[in-house]
Coordinates of C-alpha atoms in Angstrom, one line a residue:
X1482 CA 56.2 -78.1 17.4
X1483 CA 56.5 -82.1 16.0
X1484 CA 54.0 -84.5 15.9
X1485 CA 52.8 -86.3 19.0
X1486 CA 53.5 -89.9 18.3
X1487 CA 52.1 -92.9 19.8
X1488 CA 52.0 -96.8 19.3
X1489 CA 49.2 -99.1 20.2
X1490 CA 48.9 -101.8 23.1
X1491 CA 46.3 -104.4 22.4
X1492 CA 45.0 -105.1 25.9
X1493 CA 43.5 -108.7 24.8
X1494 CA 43.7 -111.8 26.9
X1495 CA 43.5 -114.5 24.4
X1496 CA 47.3 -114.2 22.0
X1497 CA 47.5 -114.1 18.3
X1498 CA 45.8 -110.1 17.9
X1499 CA 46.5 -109.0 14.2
X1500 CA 49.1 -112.1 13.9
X1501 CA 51.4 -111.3 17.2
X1502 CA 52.6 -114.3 17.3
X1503 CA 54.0 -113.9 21.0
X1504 CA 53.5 -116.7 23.3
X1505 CA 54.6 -116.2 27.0
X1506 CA 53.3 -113.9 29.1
X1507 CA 50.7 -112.5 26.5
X1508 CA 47.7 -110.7 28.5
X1509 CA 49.6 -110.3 31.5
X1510 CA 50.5 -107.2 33.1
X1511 CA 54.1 -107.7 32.6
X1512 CA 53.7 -107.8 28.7
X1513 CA 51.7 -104.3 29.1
X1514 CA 54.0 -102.9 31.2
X1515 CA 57.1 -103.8 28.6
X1516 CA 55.2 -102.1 25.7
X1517 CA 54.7 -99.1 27.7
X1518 CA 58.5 -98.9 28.9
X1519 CA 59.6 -99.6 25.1
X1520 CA 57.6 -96.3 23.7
X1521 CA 59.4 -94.5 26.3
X1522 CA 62.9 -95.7 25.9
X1523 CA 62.5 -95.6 21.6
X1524 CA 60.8 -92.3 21.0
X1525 CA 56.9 -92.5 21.3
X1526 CA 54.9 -90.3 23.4
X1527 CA 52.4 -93.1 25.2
X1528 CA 50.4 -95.9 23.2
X1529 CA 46.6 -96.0 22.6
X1530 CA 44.9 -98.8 24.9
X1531 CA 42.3 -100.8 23.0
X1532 CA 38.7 -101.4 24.0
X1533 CA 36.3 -103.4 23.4
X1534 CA 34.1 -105.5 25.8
X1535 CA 35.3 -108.6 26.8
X1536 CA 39.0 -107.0 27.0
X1537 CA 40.6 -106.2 30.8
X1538 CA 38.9 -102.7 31.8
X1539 CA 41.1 -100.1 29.5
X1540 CA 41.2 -97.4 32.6
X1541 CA 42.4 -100.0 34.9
X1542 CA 45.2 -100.9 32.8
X1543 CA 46.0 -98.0 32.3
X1544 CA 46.4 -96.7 36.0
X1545 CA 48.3 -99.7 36.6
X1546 CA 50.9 -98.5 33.6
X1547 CA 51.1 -94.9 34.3
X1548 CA 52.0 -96.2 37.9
X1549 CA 54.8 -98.6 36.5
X1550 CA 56.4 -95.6 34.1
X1551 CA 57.6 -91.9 34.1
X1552 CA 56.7 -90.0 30.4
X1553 CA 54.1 -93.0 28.9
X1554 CA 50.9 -91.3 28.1
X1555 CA 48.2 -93.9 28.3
X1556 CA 45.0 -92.8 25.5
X1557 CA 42.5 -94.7 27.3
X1558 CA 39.7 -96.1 25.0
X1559 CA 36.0 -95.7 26.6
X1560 CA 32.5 -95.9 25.5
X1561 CA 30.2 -93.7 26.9
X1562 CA 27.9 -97.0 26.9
X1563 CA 30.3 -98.2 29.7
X1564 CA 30.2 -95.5 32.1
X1565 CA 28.3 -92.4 33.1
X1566 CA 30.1 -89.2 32.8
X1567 CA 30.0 -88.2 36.2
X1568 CA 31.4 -91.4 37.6
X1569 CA 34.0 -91.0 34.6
X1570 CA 34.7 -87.0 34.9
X1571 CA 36.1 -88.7 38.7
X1572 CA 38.0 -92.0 37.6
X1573 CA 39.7 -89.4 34.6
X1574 CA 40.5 -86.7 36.3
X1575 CA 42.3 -88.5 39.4
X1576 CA 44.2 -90.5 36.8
X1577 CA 45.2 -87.4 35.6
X1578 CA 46.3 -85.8 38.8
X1579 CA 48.2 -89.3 40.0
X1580 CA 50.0 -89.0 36.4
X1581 CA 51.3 -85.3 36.6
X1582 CA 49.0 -84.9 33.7
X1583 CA 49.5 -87.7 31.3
X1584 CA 46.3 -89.1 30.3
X1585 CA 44.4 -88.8 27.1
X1586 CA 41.2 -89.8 26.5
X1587 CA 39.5 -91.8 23.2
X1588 CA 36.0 -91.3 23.5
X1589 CA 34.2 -94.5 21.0
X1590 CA 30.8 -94.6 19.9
X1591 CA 31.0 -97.6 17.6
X1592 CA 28.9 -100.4 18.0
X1593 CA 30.2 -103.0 20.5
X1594 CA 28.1 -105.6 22.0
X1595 CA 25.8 -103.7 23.9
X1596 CA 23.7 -106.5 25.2
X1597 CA 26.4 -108.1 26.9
X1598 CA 26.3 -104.5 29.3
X1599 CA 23.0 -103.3 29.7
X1600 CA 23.4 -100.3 27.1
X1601 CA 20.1 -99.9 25.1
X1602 CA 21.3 -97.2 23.2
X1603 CA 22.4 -98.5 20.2
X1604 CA 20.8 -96.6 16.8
X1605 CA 23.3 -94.1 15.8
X1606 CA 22.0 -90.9 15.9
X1607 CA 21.1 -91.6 19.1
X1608 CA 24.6 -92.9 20.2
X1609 CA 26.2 -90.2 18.9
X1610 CA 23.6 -87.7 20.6
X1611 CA 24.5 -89.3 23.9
X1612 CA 28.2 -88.7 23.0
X1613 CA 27.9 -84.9 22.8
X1614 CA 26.2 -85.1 25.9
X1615 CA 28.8 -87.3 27.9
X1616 CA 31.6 -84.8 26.3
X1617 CA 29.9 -82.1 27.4
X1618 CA 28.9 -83.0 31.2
X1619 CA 32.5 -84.2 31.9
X1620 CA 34.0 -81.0 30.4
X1621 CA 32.0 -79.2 32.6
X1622 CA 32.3 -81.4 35.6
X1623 CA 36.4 -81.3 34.8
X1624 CA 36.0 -76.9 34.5
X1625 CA 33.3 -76.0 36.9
X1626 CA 33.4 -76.2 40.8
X1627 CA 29.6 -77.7 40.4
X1628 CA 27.8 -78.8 37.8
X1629 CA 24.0 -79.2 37.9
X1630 CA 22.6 -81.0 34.1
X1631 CA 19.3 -82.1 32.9
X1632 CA 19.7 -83.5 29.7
X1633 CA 18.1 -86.0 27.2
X1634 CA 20.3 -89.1 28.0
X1635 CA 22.5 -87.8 31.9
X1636 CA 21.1 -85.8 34.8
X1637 CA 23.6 -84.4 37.5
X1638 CA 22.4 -82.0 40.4
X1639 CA 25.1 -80.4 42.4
X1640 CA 27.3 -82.6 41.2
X1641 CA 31.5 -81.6 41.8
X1642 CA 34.9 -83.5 42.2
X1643 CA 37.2 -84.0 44.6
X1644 CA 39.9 -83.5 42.3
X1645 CA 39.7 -81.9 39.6
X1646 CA 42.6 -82.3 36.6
X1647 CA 45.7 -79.7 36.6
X1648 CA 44.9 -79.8 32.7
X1649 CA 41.6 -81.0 31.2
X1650 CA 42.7 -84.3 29.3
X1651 CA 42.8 -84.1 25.5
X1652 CA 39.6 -86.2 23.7
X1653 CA 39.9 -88.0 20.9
X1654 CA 37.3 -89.1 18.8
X1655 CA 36.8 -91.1 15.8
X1656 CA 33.8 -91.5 13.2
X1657 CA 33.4 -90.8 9.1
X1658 CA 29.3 -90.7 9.7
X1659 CA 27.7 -86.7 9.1
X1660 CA 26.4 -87.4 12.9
X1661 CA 30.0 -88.3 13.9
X1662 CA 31.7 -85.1 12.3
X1663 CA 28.9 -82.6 14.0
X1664 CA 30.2 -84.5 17.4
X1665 CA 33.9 -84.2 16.3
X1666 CA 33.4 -80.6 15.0
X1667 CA 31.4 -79.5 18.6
X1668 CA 33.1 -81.3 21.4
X1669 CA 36.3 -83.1 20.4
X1670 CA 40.0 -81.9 21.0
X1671 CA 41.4 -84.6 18.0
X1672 CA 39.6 -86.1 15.3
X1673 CA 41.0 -89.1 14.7
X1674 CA 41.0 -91.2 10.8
X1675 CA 42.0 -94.2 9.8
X1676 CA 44.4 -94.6 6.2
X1677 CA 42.3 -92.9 3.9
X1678 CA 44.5 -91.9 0.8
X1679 CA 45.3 -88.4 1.3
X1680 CA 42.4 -86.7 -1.0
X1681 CA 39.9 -88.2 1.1
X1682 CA 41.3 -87.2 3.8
X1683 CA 41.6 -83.5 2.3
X1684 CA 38.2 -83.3 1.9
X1685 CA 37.1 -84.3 5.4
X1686 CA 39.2 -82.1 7.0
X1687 CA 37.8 -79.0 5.0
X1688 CA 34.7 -80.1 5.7
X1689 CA 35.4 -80.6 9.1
X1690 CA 37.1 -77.1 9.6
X1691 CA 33.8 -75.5 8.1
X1692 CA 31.9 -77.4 10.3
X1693 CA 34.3 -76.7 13.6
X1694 CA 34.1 -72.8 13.2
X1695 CA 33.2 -70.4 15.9
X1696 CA 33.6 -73.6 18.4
X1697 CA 33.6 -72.3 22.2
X1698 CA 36.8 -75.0 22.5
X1699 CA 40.4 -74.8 20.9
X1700 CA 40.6 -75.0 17.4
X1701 CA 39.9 -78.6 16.5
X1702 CA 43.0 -80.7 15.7
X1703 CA 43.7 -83.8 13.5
X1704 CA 45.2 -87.7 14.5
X1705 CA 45.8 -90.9 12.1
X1706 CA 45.8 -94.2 13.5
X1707 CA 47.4 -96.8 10.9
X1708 CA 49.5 -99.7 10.6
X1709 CA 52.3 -99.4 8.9
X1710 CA 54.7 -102.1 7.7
X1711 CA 58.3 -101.0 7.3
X1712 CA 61.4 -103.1 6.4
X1713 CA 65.0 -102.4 5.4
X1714 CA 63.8 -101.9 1.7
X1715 CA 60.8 -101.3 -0.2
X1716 CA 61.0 -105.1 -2.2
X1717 CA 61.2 -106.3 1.4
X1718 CA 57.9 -104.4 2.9
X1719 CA 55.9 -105.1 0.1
X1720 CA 57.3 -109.1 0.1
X1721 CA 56.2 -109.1 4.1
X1722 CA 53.0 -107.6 3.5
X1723 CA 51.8 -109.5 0.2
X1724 CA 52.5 -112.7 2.2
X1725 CA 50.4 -111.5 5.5
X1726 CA 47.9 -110.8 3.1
X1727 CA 48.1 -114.1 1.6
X1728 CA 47.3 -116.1 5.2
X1729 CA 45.1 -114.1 6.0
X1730 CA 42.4 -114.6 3.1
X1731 CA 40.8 -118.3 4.3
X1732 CA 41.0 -117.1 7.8
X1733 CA 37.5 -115.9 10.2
X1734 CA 37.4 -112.3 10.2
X1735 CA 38.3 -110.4 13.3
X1736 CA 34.9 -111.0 15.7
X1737 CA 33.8 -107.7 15.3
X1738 CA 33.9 -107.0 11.6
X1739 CA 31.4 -109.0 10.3
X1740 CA 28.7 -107.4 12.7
X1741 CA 29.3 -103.9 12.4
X1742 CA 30.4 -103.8 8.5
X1743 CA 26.9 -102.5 7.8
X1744 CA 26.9 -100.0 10.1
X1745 CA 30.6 -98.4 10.7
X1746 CA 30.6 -95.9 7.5
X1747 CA 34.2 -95.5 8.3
X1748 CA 34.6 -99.2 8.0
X1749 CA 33.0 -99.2 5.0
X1750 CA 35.2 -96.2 3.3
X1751 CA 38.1 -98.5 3.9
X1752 CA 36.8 -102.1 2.7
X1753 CA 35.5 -99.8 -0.7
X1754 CA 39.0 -98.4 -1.2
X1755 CA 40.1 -101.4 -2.3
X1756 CA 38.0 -101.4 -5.3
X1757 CA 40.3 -98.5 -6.5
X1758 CA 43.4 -100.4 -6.6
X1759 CA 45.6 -102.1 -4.1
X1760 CA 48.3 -99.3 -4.1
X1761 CA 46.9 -95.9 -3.4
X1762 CA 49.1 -92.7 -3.5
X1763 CA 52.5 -93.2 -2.9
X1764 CA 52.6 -96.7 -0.4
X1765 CA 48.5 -96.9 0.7
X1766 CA 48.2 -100.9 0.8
X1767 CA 44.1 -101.7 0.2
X1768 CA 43.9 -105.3 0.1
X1769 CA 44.1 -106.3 4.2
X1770 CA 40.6 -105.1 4.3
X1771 CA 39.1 -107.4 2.1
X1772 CA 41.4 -110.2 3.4
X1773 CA 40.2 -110.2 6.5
X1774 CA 41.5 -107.2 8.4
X1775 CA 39.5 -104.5 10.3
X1776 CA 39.4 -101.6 11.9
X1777 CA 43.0 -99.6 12.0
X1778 CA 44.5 -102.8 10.3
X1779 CA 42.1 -102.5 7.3
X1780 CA 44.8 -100.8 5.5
X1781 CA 48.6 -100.2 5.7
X1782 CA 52.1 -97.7 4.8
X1783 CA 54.3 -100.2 3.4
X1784 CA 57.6 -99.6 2.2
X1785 CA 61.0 -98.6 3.7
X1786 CA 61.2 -96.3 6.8
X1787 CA 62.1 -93.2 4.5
X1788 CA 59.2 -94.3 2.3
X1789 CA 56.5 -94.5 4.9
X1790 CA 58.3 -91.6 6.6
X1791 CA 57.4 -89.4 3.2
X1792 CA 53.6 -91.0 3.4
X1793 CA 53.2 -89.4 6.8
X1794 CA 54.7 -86.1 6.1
X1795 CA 52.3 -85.7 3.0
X1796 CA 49.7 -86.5 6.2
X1797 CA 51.3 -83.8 7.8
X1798 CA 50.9 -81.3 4.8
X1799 CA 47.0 -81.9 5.0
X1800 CA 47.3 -80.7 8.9
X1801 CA 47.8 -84.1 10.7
X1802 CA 49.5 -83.8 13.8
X1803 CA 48.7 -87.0 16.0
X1804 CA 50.0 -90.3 14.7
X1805 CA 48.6 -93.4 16.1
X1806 CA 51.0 -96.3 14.2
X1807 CA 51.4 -99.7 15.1
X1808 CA 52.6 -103.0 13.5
X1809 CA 52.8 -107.0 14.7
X1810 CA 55.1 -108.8 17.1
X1811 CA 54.1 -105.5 18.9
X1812 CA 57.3 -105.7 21.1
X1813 CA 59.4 -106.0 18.5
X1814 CA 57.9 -103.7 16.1
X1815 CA 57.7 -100.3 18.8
X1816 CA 61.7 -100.7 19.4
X1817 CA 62.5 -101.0 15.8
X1818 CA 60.0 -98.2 14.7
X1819 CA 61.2 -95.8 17.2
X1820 CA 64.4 -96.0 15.9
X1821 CA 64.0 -96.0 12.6
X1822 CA 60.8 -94.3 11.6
X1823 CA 60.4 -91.6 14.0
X1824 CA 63.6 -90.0 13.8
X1825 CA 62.4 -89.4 9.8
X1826 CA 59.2 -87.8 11.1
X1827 CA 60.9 -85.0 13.0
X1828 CA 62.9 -83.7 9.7
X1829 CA 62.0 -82.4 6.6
X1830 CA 62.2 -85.1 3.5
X1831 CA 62.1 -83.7 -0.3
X1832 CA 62.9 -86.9 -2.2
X1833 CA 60.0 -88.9 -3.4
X1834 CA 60.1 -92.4 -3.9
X1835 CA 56.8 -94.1 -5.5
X1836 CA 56.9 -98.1 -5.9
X1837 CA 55.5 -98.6 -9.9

């Protein structure tokens, strides 16, 4: 069975996100709804919605896509500080049913800006406690005709659906923290990394085996979400990418990356990578994180598409099947990369090519 491969749509109002630089229609449904046809029509399985407050409401936009296309798989982005599970376990599970089964689910309990929507749940061990929790209620609610639950953070008394999903939804979930993996490990279908170089990412997924054994739920499985920067040749990639790097240094930070760099430990694994070297394994590019960049963008694949191709196999090797990839004008970029990348990732390379 190949990979599951997806792209990214931004869902932001305001234009420019990680240097788009595409003008009209920007925000709109239209622009959504184009992304979404283009995975479909070049290769990709669905796109990840982003979250994050302030952007439209991810599970809105995402009914609205899986209305407008036939095979897209929307993974909806949601914080458990946004909704309760109940209410939740109902929105997901009739998007499910009016989508023949499409939808996937990233569950996020990173730091937004809680303030702004009444969550007052904001230490980590006590946001990743009411993770497990919200997992585990809406699991239920999704398995069981009626669910009562009295629990630290969510209480549900003969609570049941109307509809209930013709498969439970897969749930993602991201986090490098030791509270994070214990949630990953217990309740998660897909852990979920960013572009750590492939040791790292060894290690965590040992350790996260180890942790993950004698789960009551399927085995736990493995996703990266990265950006990766392909051109014709490698002198081209690394040309593009050493010249976005260049504009961005000067510029403000994304808005979120100043404010959670002392808390996101996965954050922080990527900004410290860079301090090893600016290449890592065969085409790891370090430096966007201390230019500017954050999040999934903090570091990149760059090379050509049988370079970056190879990068993701050896991510394969370590047990990676879910690939999360994305790369800026987005519209351009998901045509271009289904064509060129992702028939590479459904064979077998054995050459090796390592820019010195």
């Amino acid at each position: 069975m190949g990979p599951e491969l997806l792209w990214y749509i931004p869902n932001t109002v305001e234009p420019g996100h990680r240097g788009d630089d595409t003008g009209d229609g920007w925000g709109s449904l239209e622009y959504s709804t184009d992304l979404a046809r283009l995975t479909e029509r070049h290769g990709w399985s669905g796109a990840l919605l982003g979250t994050s407050w302030g952007r439209p409401d991810t599970f809105t936009v995402a009914t609205a896509l899986a209305a407008r296309t036939t095979t897209f798989r929307p993974l909806v982005a949601v914080r458990p500080g946004y909704w309760d599970p109940a209410h939740f376990a109902s929105a997901a599970a009739t998007l499910d049913r009016l989508s023949n089964g499409r939808l996937l689910v990233n569950i996020v309990s990173g730091l937004d800006e809680p303030a702004a929507y009444g969550d007052a749940v904001t230490a980590s061990p006590e946001r990743y406690a009411r993770t497990a929790e919200f997992m585990q209620v809406v699991r239920r609610l999704w398995n069981e005709p009626e669910v009562t639950h009295e629990g630290r953070f969510y209480q549900v008394t003969r609570s049941s659906l109307a509809l209930r999903p013709q498969t439970a939804p897969r749930l993602y979930f991201g986090g490098a923290s030791e509270a994070a993996e214990r949630v990953a490990a217990a309740e998660a279908d897909v852990q979920l990394f960013w572009g750590e170089p492939l040791e790292a990412l060894a290690e965590r997924i040992d350790r996260l085996r180890r942790l993950s054994a004698g789960r009551r739920h399927a085995p736990l499985e493995f996703g990266l979400r990265i950006t990766t920067l392909v051109r014709d040749t490698s002198e081209q990639a690394w040309a593009d990418a050493e010249a976005r790097v260049a504009a961005l240094r000067g510029k403000e930070p994304e808005p979120w990356w100043q404010g959670n760099r002392e808390h996101a430990v996965g954050q922080r694994r990527l900004y410290d990578l860079a301090e090893r070297g600016e290449v890592l394994d065969s085409c790891l590019y370090t430096a966007p994180g201390p230019a500017g960049a954050g999040g999934a963008a903090s570091t990149w694949l760059v090379g050509s598409a049988t370079e970056v191709a190879q990068a993701l196999h050896r991510y394969r090797e370590l047990g990676i099947t879910h690939f999360i990839l994305s790369d800026t004008p987005y519209r351009e970029e998901v045509a271009r990369l289904g064509d060129q990348l992702l028939p590479l990732l459904t064979t077998e390379l054995h050459t090796t090519e390592v820019r010195s």
